[in-house]
Amino acid sequence: PAYYETSLPGKGCGVLAAREISPGELLLAESPLIVVPWWGRVVPAREKRDFLAREVRGLTKEQRKGFFSLHDSKVGEYEEKTIDGIWRTNNFALGPSGPRSDNGLFLRISRFNHSCVPYAEFVWNEDLRMQEIRAVRVIPEGEEITICYFSLLVAARSQKERREYLESHYGFPCDCLACNLGGEERRKNNQERSEVGRLQGRIECLLYEFPDTAEEERDVHKDDITNDCSQERVFSDLGTFECDGRGEDIDPEIVDIVTAIKLSYHRLGLMDRLGFKLVSQLRICSSILEICEEWDLQQGGMEAATTGLRIAHHLYGTQSKQAKDWKTRLKSVENISLVEVNQAILA
């Protein structure tokens, strides 16, 4: 087996790597013990508690024992656990979290502890109706295998705010690598996480708002684009996408679009460096591709398509439907780029 459960000081149960684990390796696939449909969030609290109580009564003796062995962060140290508290502490969204997403509880997955810079990630396999956990980076033997409990919105908060969130929702302060940073490292980490959150609004403004507002956003981020040219190779073959801050070759009609694409790549780079969830990074890749396709800038999406395929392999597996879809998207971009090159040669 790739991992084993053990007792960890100050954490209760945890999961450690039994050997080195490669990115994309499937660690666990588990069916939910209990599922609460999306409407469970909008019905009166008493109705939801009654529903959960019936579900627990319907479990086998062994399953009930496993359920009540899970942590309840909603009670005090010497108070008795409640079914509702155990559920609220341990449930996961079944797919993208949203107003109409169902939630489920998993006995084995609940043993994986949180980190703001996780080694693994959980995804819902709709076809199999199972929650899967895959490694998202190399996990050394003996390291604790962690997952991230919260959304991009919370991940973009400061160290202090994240620790407070985890304390209030799960009953513990995070002690991961990012939450143990101090001094200048902590300041920079907080700043970069905050920038990930702010960039979303600024990118949307450039894409959808009126010209005067977009002009202000372009001016605000001129230094960001000039000073962070880590994505220069993405546009190395297109003069209109030079990452040198000059912009004289950019068609005035699409300057806001180009700026939004560059900021999207900058945001994606920050998320990768900070250890944000791969599922969130994949959405950014998809967004970049859609923008490039809409504005006939497909070659500018080459890096997004390549990155998206790599992420899909790690997150869903190389033979998954998602990986095959991203392979098709990459091939489409490559074919368009080849046509453009041939046209340029003929011209």
Coordinates of C-alpha atoms in Angstrom, one line a residue:
P1 CA 0.0 0.0 0.0
A2 CA 1.1 3.6 -0.7
Y3 CA 0.1 4.9 2.8
Y4 CA -0.9 3.9 6.3
E5 CA -3.0 5.4 9.0
T6 CA -1.3 6.3 12.3
S7 CA -1.8 8.5 15.4
L8 CA 0.0 11.8 15.1
P9 CA 0.8 14.1 18.1
G10 CA -1.7 16.9 18.4
K11 CA -3.6 15.8 15.3
G12 CA -5.2 12.5 16.3
C13 CA -5.3 10.2 13.3
G14 CA -3.3 11.0 10.1
V15 CA -2.0 9.4 7.0
L16 CA 1.7 8.8 6.1
A17 CA 3.3 7.8 2.9
A18 CA 4.7 4.2 3.1
R19 CA 6.9 4.9 0.1
E20 CA 7.7 7.7 -2.3
I21 CA 4.5 8.6 -4.2
S22 CA 4.5 10.1 -7.7
P23 CA 2.2 13.0 -8.8
G24 CA -1.1 11.6 -10.3
E25 CA -0.9 8.3 -8.4
L26 CA -4.4 7.2 -7.1
L27 CA -4.2 6.8 -3.4
L28 CA -7.8 6.1 -2.5
A29 CA -11.3 5.8 -4.1
E30 CA -14.2 5.6 -1.7
S31 CA -17.9 5.7 -1.9
P32 CA -19.7 8.0 0.5
L33 CA -21.1 6.5 3.7
I34 CA -23.8 9.2 3.9
V35 CA -25.0 11.7 1.2
V36 CA -27.0 14.8 1.9
P37 CA -28.5 16.3 -1.3
W38 CA -28.0 19.9 -2.0
W39 CA -31.4 20.9 -0.6
G40 CA -30.1 19.8 2.8
R41 CA -28.5 23.3 3.1
V42 CA -31.8 25.2 2.6
V43 CA -34.3 23.1 4.7
P44 CA -34.8 24.0 8.4
A45 CA -32.0 22.8 10.6
R46 CA -34.3 20.4 12.5
E47 CA -35.3 18.7 9.2
K48 CA -31.7 18.2 8.3
R49 CA -30.8 16.8 11.7
D50 CA -33.7 14.3 11.4
F51 CA -32.5 13.3 8.0
L52 CA -29.0 12.7 9.3
A53 CA -30.3 10.7 12.3
R54 CA -32.2 8.4 10.0
E55 CA -29.2 7.9 7.8
V56 CA -27.0 7.0 10.7
R57 CA -29.7 4.6 12.1
G58 CA -29.6 2.8 8.7
L59 CA -25.9 2.1 8.9
T60 CA -24.5 -1.3 10.0
K61 CA -23.0 -1.6 13.5
E62 CA -19.5 -1.4 12.2
Q63 CA -20.3 1.7 10.1
R64 CA -21.9 3.5 13.0
K65 CA -18.8 2.7 15.1
G66 CA -16.7 4.3 12.3
F67 CA -19.0 7.3 12.0
F68 CA -18.8 8.1 15.8
S69 CA -15.0 7.6 15.8
L70 CA -14.7 10.7 13.6
H71 CA -13.8 14.1 15.0
D72 CA -16.5 16.6 16.0
S73 CA -15.2 20.1 16.1
K74 CA -18.5 21.6 17.1
V75 CA -18.4 20.4 20.8
G76 CA -16.2 21.2 23.7
E77 CA -13.4 18.9 25.0
Y78 CA -15.7 17.0 27.5
E79 CA -18.9 17.3 25.6
E80 CA -20.6 14.4 23.8
K81 CA -20.3 14.2 20.0
T82 CA -23.4 14.9 18.0
I83 CA -24.4 13.5 14.6
D84 CA -24.8 17.0 13.2
G85 CA -21.4 18.0 14.5
I86 CA -19.6 15.0 13.1
W87 CA -21.3 15.6 9.7
R88 CA -20.4 19.3 9.6
T89 CA -16.8 18.6 10.5
N90 CA -16.2 15.8 8.0
N91 CA -18.4 16.2 4.9
F92 CA -17.0 16.9 1.4
A93 CA -18.7 18.4 -1.7
L94 CA -19.4 15.8 -4.3
G95 CA -17.9 17.7 -7.2
P96 CA -17.5 21.5 -7.6
S97 CA -18.8 23.2 -4.5
G98 CA -21.9 25.3 -5.2
P99 CA -25.5 25.9 -4.3
R100 CA -26.7 22.7 -5.9
S101 CA -23.8 20.4 -5.0
D102 CA -24.5 17.3 -2.9
N103 CA -22.2 16.5 0.0
G104 CA -21.0 13.2 1.4
L105 CA -19.1 11.8 4.3
F106 CA -16.3 9.3 3.9
L107 CA -14.7 7.3 6.7
R108 CA -11.3 6.8 5.2
I109 CA -10.9 10.2 3.5
S110 CA -11.8 11.9 6.7
R111 CA -8.5 10.6 8.1
F112 CA -6.5 12.9 5.8
N113 CA -5.5 16.1 7.6
H114 CA -5.4 19.6 6.1
S115 CA -2.5 21.6 4.8
C116 CA -2.6 25.0 2.9
V117 CA 0.2 23.5 0.8
P118 CA -1.2 19.9 0.3
Y119 CA 0.5 16.9 -1.1
A120 CA -2.8 15.4 -2.4
E121 CA -6.2 16.5 -3.7
F122 CA -9.7 15.0 -3.7
V123 CA -12.0 14.9 -6.7
W124 CA -15.4 13.4 -7.3
N125 CA -15.6 10.7 -10.0
E126 CA -19.2 11.1 -11.2
D127 CA -19.1 7.9 -13.3
L128 CA -18.0 5.7 -10.4
R129 CA -19.8 7.8 -7.8
M130 CA -16.6 7.7 -5.7
Q131 CA -14.4 10.4 -4.2
E132 CA -10.8 9.9 -5.3
I133 CA -7.6 11.2 -3.7
R134 CA -4.5 11.5 -5.9
A135 CA -1.0 12.9 -5.2
V136 CA -0.5 16.3 -6.8
R137 CA 3.3 16.4 -6.2
V138 CA 6.0 14.0 -5.1
I139 CA 5.4 12.8 -1.6
P140 CA 8.6 11.5 0.1
E141 CA 8.4 8.3 2.2
G142 CA 7.3 9.0 5.7
E143 CA 5.7 12.4 5.0
E144 CA 2.1 13.1 6.1
I145 CA -0.2 13.0 3.1
T146 CA -2.4 16.1 3.4
I147 CA -5.3 17.6 1.4
C148 CA -6.7 21.2 1.4
Y149 CA -10.1 21.6 3.1
F150 CA -11.1 24.9 1.8
S151 CA -11.8 26.8 -1.4
L152 CA -9.7 29.2 -3.5
L153 CA -11.5 32.1 -1.7
V154 CA -10.1 31.0 1.7
A155 CA -6.8 30.0 0.3
A156 CA -6.2 33.5 -0.9
R157 CA -6.5 34.9 2.7
S158 CA -3.7 35.8 5.0
Q159 CA -2.0 33.3 7.3
K160 CA -3.9 34.8 10.3
E161 CA -7.2 34.6 8.5
R162 CA -6.7 31.0 7.3
R163 CA -5.8 29.9 10.8
E164 CA -8.8 31.6 12.3
Y165 CA -11.0 30.0 9.6
L166 CA -9.8 26.5 10.4
E167 CA -10.1 27.1 14.1
S168 CA -13.7 28.2 13.8
H169 CA -14.8 25.5 11.2
Y170 CA -12.7 22.5 12.2
G171 CA -11.5 23.2 15.7
F172 CA -7.7 23.4 15.1
P173 CA -5.2 26.0 14.0
C174 CA -3.2 25.0 10.9
D175 CA 0.5 24.2 11.5
C176 CA 1.4 23.5 7.8
L177 CA 4.5 25.0 6.1
A178 CA 2.7 28.1 4.9
C179 CA 1.2 28.7 8.4
N180 CA 4.6 28.4 10.1
L181 CA 6.2 31.1 7.9
G182 CA 7.4 34.2 9.8
G183 CA 8.9 37.6 9.1
E184 CA 9.5 38.6 5.4
E185 CA 8.6 35.1 4.2
R186 CA 5.2 35.4 5.8
R187 CA 4.6 38.9 4.5
K188 CA 5.5 37.8 0.9
N189 CA 3.3 34.7 1.1
N190 CA 0.3 36.8 2.4
Q191 CA 0.9 39.4 -0.3
E192 CA 1.0 36.8 -3.1
R193 CA -2.1 35.0 -1.8
S194 CA -4.0 38.3 -1.7
E195 CA -2.9 39.1 -5.2
V196 CA -4.4 35.8 -6.5
G197 CA -7.8 36.9 -5.1
R198 CA -7.5 40.5 -6.4
L199 CA -6.5 39.5 -9.9
Q200 CA -9.7 37.7 -10.6
G201 CA -11.7 40.9 -10.4
R202 CA -9.2 42.9 -12.4
I203 CA -9.1 40.3 -15.2
E204 CA -12.9 40.3 -15.4
C205 CA -12.8 44.1 -15.5
L206 CA -10.5 44.1 -18.5
L207 CA -12.6 41.5 -20.3
Y208 CA -16.1 42.9 -19.6
E209 CA -16.1 46.4 -18.3
F210 CA -16.2 49.8 -20.1
P211 CA -13.1 51.1 -21.8
D212 CA -12.4 53.8 -19.1
T213 CA -12.4 51.3 -16.3
A214 CA -10.3 48.8 -18.3
E215 CA -7.8 51.6 -19.0
E216 CA -7.4 52.2 -15.3
E217 CA -6.8 48.5 -14.7
R218 CA -4.2 48.3 -17.4
D219 CA -2.3 51.2 -15.9
V220 CA -2.5 49.6 -12.4
H221 CA -1.0 46.4 -13.7
K222 CA 1.6 47.8 -16.1
D223 CA 4.4 47.1 -13.6
D224 CA 3.0 43.6 -12.8
I225 CA 3.2 42.7 -16.5
T226 CA 6.6 44.3 -17.1
N227 CA 8.3 42.9 -14.0
D228 CA 6.9 39.4 -14.1
C229 CA 7.8 38.0 -17.5
S230 CA 8.0 34.3 -16.4
Q231 CA 5.4 33.5 -19.1
E232 CA 7.4 35.2 -21.9
R233 CA 7.9 31.9 -23.7
V234 CA 4.1 31.5 -24.0
F235 CA 4.1 34.4 -26.5
S236 CA 7.6 34.2 -27.9
D237 CA 6.3 33.5 -31.4
L238 CA 3.8 36.3 -31.5
G239 CA 5.0 39.9 -31.7
T240 CA 1.6 41.1 -30.5
F241 CA 2.3 39.2 -27.2
E242 CA 5.7 40.6 -26.3
C243 CA 6.2 40.5 -22.6
D244 CA 8.4 43.6 -22.4
G245 CA 5.8 46.2 -21.3
R246 CA 6.1 48.2 -24.5
G247 CA 2.9 47.0 -26.3
E248 CA 3.6 48.9 -29.5
D249 CA 2.9 45.8 -31.6
I250 CA -0.4 45.0 -29.9
D251 CA -3.6 45.7 -31.9
P252 CA -5.4 48.5 -30.0
E253 CA -8.6 46.6 -30.4
I254 CA -7.4 43.7 -28.3
V255 CA -4.9 45.4 -25.9
D256 CA -7.3 44.8 -22.9
I257 CA -7.7 41.1 -23.9
V258 CA -3.9 40.6 -24.2
T259 CA -3.4 42.2 -20.8
A260 CA -6.1 40.0 -19.3
I261 CA -4.4 36.9 -20.7
K262 CA -1.0 38.0 -19.4
L263 CA -2.5 38.6 -15.9
S264 CA -4.2 35.2 -16.0
Y265 CA -0.9 33.5 -16.7
H266 CA 0.6 35.6 -13.8
R267 CA -2.2 34.4 -11.5
L268 CA -1.8 30.8 -12.6
G269 CA 2.0 31.0 -11.8
L270 CA 1.2 32.4 -8.3
M271 CA -1.3 29.6 -7.6
D272 CA 1.2 27.0 -8.7
R273 CA 4.0 28.4 -6.6
L274 CA 1.7 28.8 -3.5
G275 CA 0.3 25.3 -3.7
F276 CA -3.4 26.2 -4.6
K277 CA -5.7 23.3 -5.5
L278 CA -5.1 21.9 -9.0
V279 CA -8.8 22.0 -9.7
S280 CA -8.7 25.8 -9.3
Q281 CA -5.6 26.0 -11.6
L282 CA -7.3 23.9 -14.2
R283 CA -10.2 26.4 -14.3
I284 CA -7.7 29.2 -15.0
C285 CA -6.2 27.2 -17.9
S286 CA -9.6 26.6 -19.4
S287 CA -10.5 30.3 -19.0
I288 CA -7.3 31.3 -20.9
L289 CA -8.1 28.9 -23.7
E290 CA -11.6 30.2 -24.0
I291 CA -10.5 33.8 -24.2
C292 CA -7.8 32.9 -26.8
E293 CA -10.4 31.0 -28.9
E294 CA -13.0 33.8 -28.7
W295 CA -10.5 36.4 -29.9
D296 CA -8.7 34.2 -32.4
L297 CA -5.5 34.2 -30.4
Q298 CA -5.2 30.4 -30.1
Q299 CA -1.4 30.3 -30.2
G300 CA -1.4 32.4 -27.0
G301 CA -3.3 29.5 -25.3
M302 CA -0.6 26.9 -26.0
E303 CA 0.9 27.0 -22.6
A304 CA -2.5 26.9 -21.0
A305 CA -3.4 23.8 -23.0
T306 CA -0.1 22.1 -22.1
T307 CA -0.5 22.9 -18.4
G308 CA -4.1 21.9 -18.4
L309 CA -3.2 18.4 -19.8
R310 CA -0.5 17.9 -17.2
I311 CA -2.9 19.0 -14.4
A312 CA -5.7 16.7 -15.7
H313 CA -3.2 13.8 -15.7
H314 CA -2.3 14.4 -12.0
L315 CA -5.9 15.2 -10.9
Y316 CA -8.0 12.7 -12.7
G317 CA -5.5 10.1 -14.2
T318 CA -4.0 9.7 -17.6
Q319 CA -6.9 7.6 -18.9
S320 CA -9.7 9.8 -17.5
K321 CA -12.3 11.5 -19.6
Q322 CA -10.9 14.9 -18.4
A323 CA -7.4 14.0 -19.6
K324 CA -8.7 12.9 -23.0
D325 CA -10.6 16.2 -23.3
W326 CA -7.5 18.2 -22.6
K327 CA -5.4 16.2 -25.0
T328 CA -8.0 17.1 -27.7
R329 CA -7.8 20.8 -26.7
L330 CA -4.0 20.8 -26.9
K331 CA -4.1 19.0 -30.3
S332 CA -6.5 21.6 -31.6
V333 CA -4.3 24.5 -30.5
E334 CA -1.2 22.7 -32.0
N335 CA -3.1 22.2 -35.3
I336 CA -4.1 25.9 -35.5
S337 CA -0.6 27.0 -34.8
L338 CA 0.8 24.7 -37.5
V339 CA -1.7 26.2 -40.0
E340 CA -0.7 29.7 -39.0
V341 CA 3.0 28.9 -39.5
N342 CA 2.3 27.4 -43.0
Q343 CA 0.3 30.4 -44.0
A344 CA 3.1 32.7 -42.9
I345 CA 5.6 30.7 -44.9
L346 CA 3.4 30.8 -48.0
A347 CA 2.9 34.6 -47.6

